[in-house]
Amino acid sequence: MSRWEPDARERFVAAALELFTDQGYDDTTVAQIAERAGLTKSTFFRHFSDKREVLAAGQETLSRLFAEGISSAPADASPLAAVAAGLANAASAMTPFNRELAPRLEAVIATSSELQERAALKQVGMALAMADALRSRGVTDQVASTAAELGVLAFKGAFAEWIADGPDGTADLAALLRDALDRLRSAVAQLG
Amino acid sequence: MSRWEPDARERFVAAALELFTDQGYDDTTVAQIAERAGLTKSTFFRHFSDKREVLAAGQETLSRLFAEGISSAPADASPLAAVAAGLANAASAMTPFNRELAPRLEAVIATSSELQERAALKQVGMALAMADALRSRGVTDQVASTAAELGVLAFKGAFAEWIADGPDGTADLAALLRDALDRLRSAVAQLG
């Protein structure tokens, strides 16, 4: 086993998704995932605590990217402009790999209430991560929470559009995110 | 066993929370919950599908109350006014029982990642229930989703304040909810 494993994480995710899809999530073991990926179990456990984490890893990465983007926004950026920076940072890290795997990931999650619950917790975690990053900029609680929820809504909507465009589509995630956030900004004005 | 079990549900919830707190969630069986409640297992299963459902039952009830309140709001109510009606409907159904049990419920959920994940899914479900009810009134997707997220934020904030006021407190949940939603309405104006 070479120590050089630049794409070990992606290989595990791809292998796990194949197996979950083919034989079901419950019947798939970490040993099988490692074998399919052509890597060892110990390498698996350097990247993930268990097979469930393979599916949640993307959401944790997203939370980190959102928070980093928000923290790096110009000091005078408004709360929603900072959220836009967080979304842009996440978009810049998304690859064709993410786009290709996302529909299969969603299909696997849809087969298990346990996985749906985990995904929901991670979704709540994304909003908390954005709100925390905003509060660190001095944004008040209520404004931070509201801006974070809009950020998650924008991401979910734009990501779904990106995936729906298909693997050969030309849709630009960053542009979709900007549009989604703009639509939510307009929606806010209609709340009454 | 009398067929007249007006408070069977509450008795199961109270008994389950006692046992979960005393001996842990994992080590508590449905048989023990039924015995502690002075009811039968078959009665338990008429109310809940498993012991996890005991803890999630409140959130499902809330989702229904939110949706009913939103549906019953005047036809000319704005999206956020309809959400306010949903929150008011939920507040009117909350009793000293809910107030007394909520902190213990939260403490039990905090002990288990499985329970936290379930709670997160129900929280996401609350927002979806509100958004669905708003869409049924003709509110557009984006506005419905945004108003629903504000509704969940308002509820979480106000409910926490209500609980924090203590079992002998005089705080009025309906008033706390109106204030929380007003604060969020102000926060929206500061999003930038």
Coordinates of C-alpha atoms in Angstrom, one line a residue:
Chain A
M1 CA 0.0 0.0 0.0
S2 CA 1.5 3.2 -1.1
R3 CA 1.4 6.1 1.4
W4 CA 0.5 8.3 -1.5
E5 CA -3.3 8.2 -1.6
P6 CA -4.4 11.4 -3.1
D7 CA -7.9 10.2 -3.9
A8 CA -8.5 7.6 -1.3
R9 CA -11.5 9.4 0.1
E10 CA -13.1 9.7 -3.3
R11 CA -12.4 6.1 -4.1
F12 CA -14.0 5.0 -0.8
V13 CA -17.1 7.1 -1.5
A14 CA -17.4 5.8 -5.0
A15 CA -16.9 2.2 -4.0
A16 CA -19.4 2.5 -1.1
L17 CA -22.0 4.0 -3.3
E18 CA -21.7 1.3 -5.8
L19 CA -22.1 -1.4 -3.1
F20 CA -24.9 0.4 -1.3
T21 CA -26.7 0.7 -4.6
D22 CA -26.1 -2.9 -5.7
Q23 CA -26.6 -4.9 -2.5
G24 CA -28.1 -2.4 -0.1
Y25 CA -26.7 -0.3 2.7
D26 CA -27.3 -2.7 5.5
D27 CA -25.6 -5.7 3.8
T28 CA -22.5 -3.8 2.9
T29 CA -19.4 -4.0 5.2
V30 CA -16.4 -1.8 5.5
A31 CA -14.2 -4.7 4.4
Q32 CA -16.2 -4.9 1.1
I33 CA -15.9 -1.2 0.6
A34 CA -12.2 -1.3 1.1
E35 CA -11.8 -4.2 -1.3
R36 CA -13.9 -2.6 -4.0
A37 CA -11.8 0.6 -3.6
G38 CA -8.6 -1.4 -3.8
L39 CA -7.5 0.0 -0.4
T40 CA -7.3 -1.4 3.1
K41 CA -9.7 -1.3 6.0
S42 CA -7.2 0.6 8.1
T43 CA -7.0 3.3 5.4
F44 CA -10.8 3.4 5.4
F45 CA -10.8 4.1 9.2
R46 CA -8.2 6.9 8.7
H47 CA -10.8 8.7 6.6
F48 CA -14.2 7.6 8.1
S49 CA -15.4 6.4 11.5
D50 CA -17.9 4.0 10.0
K51 CA -19.8 3.3 6.8
R52 CA -22.4 5.8 7.6
E53 CA -19.8 8.6 7.7
V54 CA -19.0 7.9 4.0
L55 CA -22.5 9.3 3.2
A56 CA -22.3 12.2 5.5
A57 CA -18.7 13.3 4.7
G58 CA -19.9 15.6 1.9
Q59 CA -22.2 17.5 4.2
E60 CA -19.4 18.0 6.8
T61 CA -17.1 19.3 4.1
L62 CA -19.8 21.7 2.9
S63 CA -20.3 23.1 6.4
R64 CA -16.6 23.8 6.6
L65 CA -16.5 25.4 3.2
F66 CA -19.5 27.6 4.0
A67 CA -17.9 28.7 7.3
E68 CA -14.5 29.5 5.7
G69 CA -16.1 31.5 2.9
I70 CA -18.2 33.5 5.4
S71 CA -15.1 34.2 7.6
S72 CA -13.1 35.3 4.6
A73 CA -15.7 37.8 3.3
P74 CA -14.7 41.5 3.4
A75 CA -15.3 43.0 6.8
D76 CA -17.9 45.4 5.5
A77 CA -19.9 42.6 3.7
S78 CA -23.6 42.4 4.8
P79 CA -24.7 39.2 6.5
L80 CA -26.3 38.0 3.2
A81 CA -23.2 39.0 1.2
A82 CA -21.1 37.0 3.6
V83 CA -23.4 34.0 3.1
A84 CA -23.0 34.5 -0.6
A85 CA -19.2 34.3 -0.1
G86 CA -19.7 31.0 1.8
L87 CA -21.8 29.6 -1.0
A88 CA -19.3 30.7 -3.6
N89 CA -16.5 29.0 -1.6
A90 CA -18.4 25.7 -1.6
A91 CA -19.2 26.0 -5.3
S92 CA -15.5 26.4 -6.1
A93 CA -14.7 23.1 -4.4
M94 CA -17.4 21.1 -6.2
T95 CA -16.1 18.8 -8.9
P96 CA -17.6 16.6 -11.6
F97 CA -17.2 13.8 -9.1
N98 CA -19.7 15.5 -6.7
R99 CA -22.1 16.1 -9.5
E100 CA -21.9 12.5 -10.7
L101 CA -22.3 10.9 -7.3
A102 CA -24.9 13.2 -5.8
P103 CA -28.0 11.5 -7.4
R104 CA -26.7 8.1 -6.4
L105 CA -26.0 9.3 -2.9
E106 CA -29.6 10.7 -2.7
A107 CA -31.0 7.4 -3.9
V108 CA -29.2 5.4 -1.3
I109 CA -30.2 7.8 1.5
A110 CA -33.8 7.5 0.4
T111 CA -33.7 3.8 1.1
S112 CA -33.1 4.1 4.8
S113 CA -34.8 6.1 7.6
E114 CA -31.6 5.9 9.6
L115 CA -29.7 7.6 6.7
Q116 CA -32.4 10.2 6.3
E117 CA -32.1 11.1 9.9
R118 CA -28.4 11.4 9.8
A119 CA -28.7 13.6 6.7
A120 CA -31.2 15.8 8.5
L121 CA -28.8 16.3 11.4
K122 CA -26.1 17.3 9.0
Q123 CA -28.5 19.7 7.3
V124 CA -29.3 21.3 10.6
G125 CA -25.5 21.4 11.2
M126 CA -24.9 23.3 8.0
A127 CA -27.2 26.1 9.2
L128 CA -25.5 26.1 12.6
A129 CA -22.1 26.3 11.0
M130 CA -23.1 29.3 8.8
A131 CA -24.7 31.0 11.8
D132 CA -21.6 30.5 13.9
A133 CA -19.4 31.9 11.3
L134 CA -21.7 35.0 11.0
R135 CA -21.8 35.5 14.7
S136 CA -18.0 35.5 14.7
R137 CA -18.2 38.5 12.4
G138 CA -20.3 40.3 14.9
V139 CA -23.7 39.6 13.3
T140 CA -26.5 39.3 15.9
D141 CA -28.1 36.0 16.7
Q142 CA -31.4 36.5 15.0
V143 CA -29.8 37.9 11.8
A144 CA -27.2 35.2 11.8
S145 CA -29.8 32.4 12.1
T146 CA -32.0 33.9 9.4
A147 CA -29.2 34.5 7.0
A148 CA -27.9 30.9 7.6
E149 CA -31.3 29.4 6.9
L150 CA -31.5 31.4 3.6
G151 CA -28.0 30.1 2.8
V152 CA -29.1 26.5 3.3
L153 CA -32.2 27.0 1.3
A154 CA -30.2 28.6 -1.5
F155 CA -27.7 25.8 -1.5
K156 CA -30.3 23.0 -1.6
G157 CA -32.2 24.6 -4.4
A158 CA -29.2 25.5 -6.5
F159 CA -27.5 22.1 -6.0
A160 CA -30.7 20.3 -7.0
E161 CA -30.8 22.4 -10.2
W162 CA -27.2 21.6 -10.9
I163 CA -27.7 17.9 -10.5
A164 CA -30.9 18.0 -12.6
D165 CA -28.9 19.5 -15.4
G166 CA -27.3 16.1 -15.8
P167 CA -23.7 14.9 -16.0
D168 CA -23.2 16.5 -19.4
G169 CA -25.0 19.7 -18.5
T170 CA -23.4 23.1 -18.7
A171 CA -25.0 24.7 -15.7
D172 CA -22.6 26.6 -13.5
L173 CA -23.2 25.9 -9.8
A174 CA -21.7 29.3 -8.7
A175 CA -24.2 31.1 -10.9
L176 CA -27.1 29.0 -9.8
L177 CA -26.2 29.7 -6.2
R178 CA -26.2 33.5 -6.8
D179 CA -29.5 33.3 -8.6
A180 CA -31.0 31.2 -5.8
L181 CA -29.9 33.6 -3.1
D182 CA -31.2 36.5 -5.2
R183 CA -34.6 34.8 -5.5
L184 CA -34.7 34.3 -1.7
R185 CA -33.8 37.9 -1.2
S186 CA -36.8 38.8 -3.3
A187 CA -39.0 36.3 -1.5
V188 CA -38.1 37.9 1.9
A189 CA -39.7 41.1 0.6
Q190 CA -43.0 39.3 0.1
L191 CA -43.2 37.8 3.6
G192 CA -45.6 40.5 4.8
Chain B
M1 CA -58.0 -2.4 31.3
S2 CA -60.6 0.3 30.8
R3 CA -61.2 1.4 27.3
W4 CA -61.4 4.9 28.6
E5 CA -57.8 6.1 28.4
P6 CA -58.0 9.8 28.0
D7 CA -54.4 10.5 29.0
A8 CA -52.8 7.2 27.9
R9 CA -50.4 9.1 25.6
E10 CA -49.3 11.5 28.2
R11 CA -48.8 8.7 30.7
F12 CA -46.6 6.7 28.3
V13 CA -44.5 9.8 27.5
A14 CA -44.1 10.6 31.2
A15 CA -43.2 7.0 32.1
A16 CA -40.8 6.7 29.2
L17 CA -39.0 9.9 30.1
E18 CA -38.6 8.7 33.7
L19 CA -37.1 5.4 32.7
F20 CA -34.9 6.9 30.0
T21 CA -33.6 9.4 32.5
D22 CA -33.1 6.8 35.3
Q23 CA -31.7 3.8 33.4
G24 CA -30.8 5.2 30.0
Y25 CA -32.7 5.1 26.6
D26 CA -31.0 1.9 25.3
D27 CA -31.7 -0.2 28.4
T28 CA -35.4 0.7 28.5
T29 CA -38.0 -1.6 26.9
V30 CA -41.5 -1.0 25.8
A31 CA -42.7 -3.5 28.4
Q32 CA -41.1 -1.4 31.2
I33 CA -42.6 1.8 29.9
A34 CA -46.1 0.2 29.8
E35 CA -45.6 -1.2 33.3
R36 CA -44.5 2.1 34.7
A37 CA -47.4 3.8 33.0
G38 CA -49.8 1.2 34.4
L39 CA -51.0 0.3 30.9
T40 CA -50.5 -2.6 28.5
K41 CA -48.0 -3.1 25.7
S42 CA -50.8 -3.4 23.2
T43 CA -52.1 0.0 24.3
F44 CA -48.6 1.4 23.9
F45 CA -48.5 0.1 20.3
R46 CA -51.9 1.7 19.6
H47 CA -50.2 5.1 20.3
F48 CA -46.6 4.6 19.2
S49 CA -44.7 2.4 16.7
D50 CA -41.7 2.0 19.0
K51 CA -40.0 3.6 21.9
R52 CA -38.2 6.2 19.7
E53 CA -41.6 7.5 18.6
V54 CA -42.4 8.5 22.2
L55 CA -39.8 11.1 22.0
A56 CA -40.7 12.3 18.5
A57 CA -44.5 12.4 19.0
G58 CA -44.5 16.0 20.2
Q59 CA -42.7 17.2 17.1
E60 CA -45.2 15.5 14.9
T61 CA -48.1 17.0 16.8
L62 CA -46.4 20.4 16.4
S63 CA -46.1 20.0 12.6
R64 CA -49.9 19.2 12.4
L65 CA -50.8 22.2 14.6
F66 CA -48.6 24.6 12.6
A67 CA -50.2 23.4 9.3
E68 CA -53.7 23.6 10.7
G69 CA -53.2 27.1 12.0
I70 CA -51.7 28.2 8.7
S71 CA -54.6 26.7 6.7
S72 CA -57.1 28.4 9.0
A73 CA -55.6 31.9 8.6
P74 CA -57.7 34.5 6.9
A75 CA -57.4 34.3 3.1
D76 CA -55.8 37.8 2.9
A77 CA -53.2 37.0 5.5
S78 CA -49.6 37.6 4.4
P79 CA -47.3 34.5 4.4
L80 CA -45.7 35.6 7.7
A81 CA -49.1 36.4 9.2
A82 CA -50.2 32.9 8.3
V83 CA -47.1 31.5 9.9
A84 CA -48.0 33.6 13.0
A85 CA -51.4 31.9 13.0
G86 CA -49.7 28.5 12.8
L87 CA -47.5 29.4 15.8
A88 CA -50.5 30.7 17.8
N89 CA -52.4 27.5 17.1
A90 CA -49.5 25.4 18.4
A91 CA -49.2 27.7 21.5
S92 CA -52.9 27.2 22.3
A93 CA -52.3 23.4 22.5
M94 CA -49.3 23.5 24.8
T95 CA -50.0 22.6 28.4
P96 CA -48.1 22.6 31.7
F97 CA -47.4 19.0 30.8
N98 CA -45.4 20.0 27.8
R99 CA -43.6 22.7 29.7
E100 CA -42.6 20.3 32.5
L101 CA -41.4 17.5 30.3
A102 CA -39.6 19.5 27.7
P103 CA -36.3 19.9 29.6
R104 CA -36.2 16.2 30.5
L105 CA -37.0 15.3 26.9
E106 CA -34.1 17.5 25.7
A107 CA -31.8 15.9 28.3
V108 CA -32.6 12.4 27.1
I109 CA -32.2 13.3 23.4
A110 CA -28.8 14.8 24.2
T111 CA -27.6 11.4 25.4
S112 CA -28.0 9.7 22.1
S113 CA -26.8 10.5 18.6
E114 CA -29.6 8.3 17.2
L115 CA -32.2 10.4 19.0
Q116 CA -30.5 13.6 17.9
E117 CA -30.7 12.5 14.3
R118 CA -34.4 11.6 14.7
A119 CA -35.1 15.0 16.3
A120 CA -33.3 16.8 13.4
L121 CA -35.4 14.9 10.8
K122 CA -38.5 16.0 12.7
Q123 CA -37.3 19.6 12.8
V124 CA -36.8 19.5 9.0
G125 CA -40.2 18.0 8.8
M126 CA -41.8 20.9 10.7
A127 CA -40.4 23.4 8.2
L128 CA -41.7 21.2 5.3
A129 CA -45.1 21.0 6.9
M130 CA -45.4 24.8 7.3
A131 CA -44.1 25.3 3.7
D132 CA -46.6 22.8 2.4
A133 CA -49.5 24.5 4.2
L134 CA -48.4 27.9 2.8
R135 CA -48.1 26.6 -0.8
S136 CA -51.7 25.3 -0.4
R137 CA -52.7 28.9 0.2
G138 CA -51.0 29.8 -3.1
V139 CA -47.8 31.1 -1.7
T140 CA -44.9 30.6 -4.1
D141 CA -42.1 28.0 -3.3
Q142 CA -39.4 30.4 -2.3
V143 CA -41.6 32.6 -0.1
A144 CA -43.2 29.5 1.5
S145 CA -39.8 28.0 2.3
T146 CA -38.5 31.2 3.7
A147 CA -41.5 31.9 5.8
A148 CA -41.5 28.3 7.1
E149 CA -37.8 28.6 8.2
L150 CA -38.6 31.8 10.0
G151 CA -41.5 30.0 11.7
V152 CA -39.3 27.2 12.9
L153 CA -36.7 29.6 14.2
A154 CA -39.3 31.6 16.0
F155 CA -40.8 28.5 17.6
K156 CA -37.4 27.2 18.7
G157 CA -36.4 30.5 20.2
A158 CA -39.7 31.2 22.0
F159 CA -40.1 27.6 23.2
A160 CA -36.6 27.8 24.8
E161 CA -37.5 31.0 26.5
W162 CA -40.8 29.5 27.8
I163 CA -38.9 26.5 29.2
A164 CA -36.2 28.7 30.7
D165 CA -38.8 30.6 32.6
G166 CA -39.2 27.5 34.7
P167 CA -42.2 25.4 35.8
D168 CA -43.5 28.2 38.1
G169 CA -42.8 30.9 35.6
T170 CA -45.5 33.2 34.2
A171 CA -44.2 33.6 30.6
D172 CA -46.9 33.3 28.0
L173 CA -45.8 31.1 25.1
A174 CA -48.2 32.8 22.6
A175 CA -46.7 36.2 23.5
L176 CA -43.1 34.9 23.3
L177 CA -43.9 33.5 19.8
R178 CA -45.3 36.8 18.6
D179 CA -42.2 38.6 19.9
A180 CA -39.8 36.0 18.4
L181 CA -41.4 36.4 15.0
D182 CA -41.3 40.2 15.2
R183 CA -37.6 40.0 16.0
L184 CA -37.0 37.8 13.0
R185 CA -39.0 40.2 10.8
S186 CA -36.7 42.9 12.0
A187 CA -33.7 40.7 11.4
V188 CA -34.7 40.1 7.9
A189 CA -34.4 43.9 7.2
Q190 CA -30.8 43.7 8.3
L191 CA -29.7 40.9 6.0
G192 CA -28.3 43.3 3.4

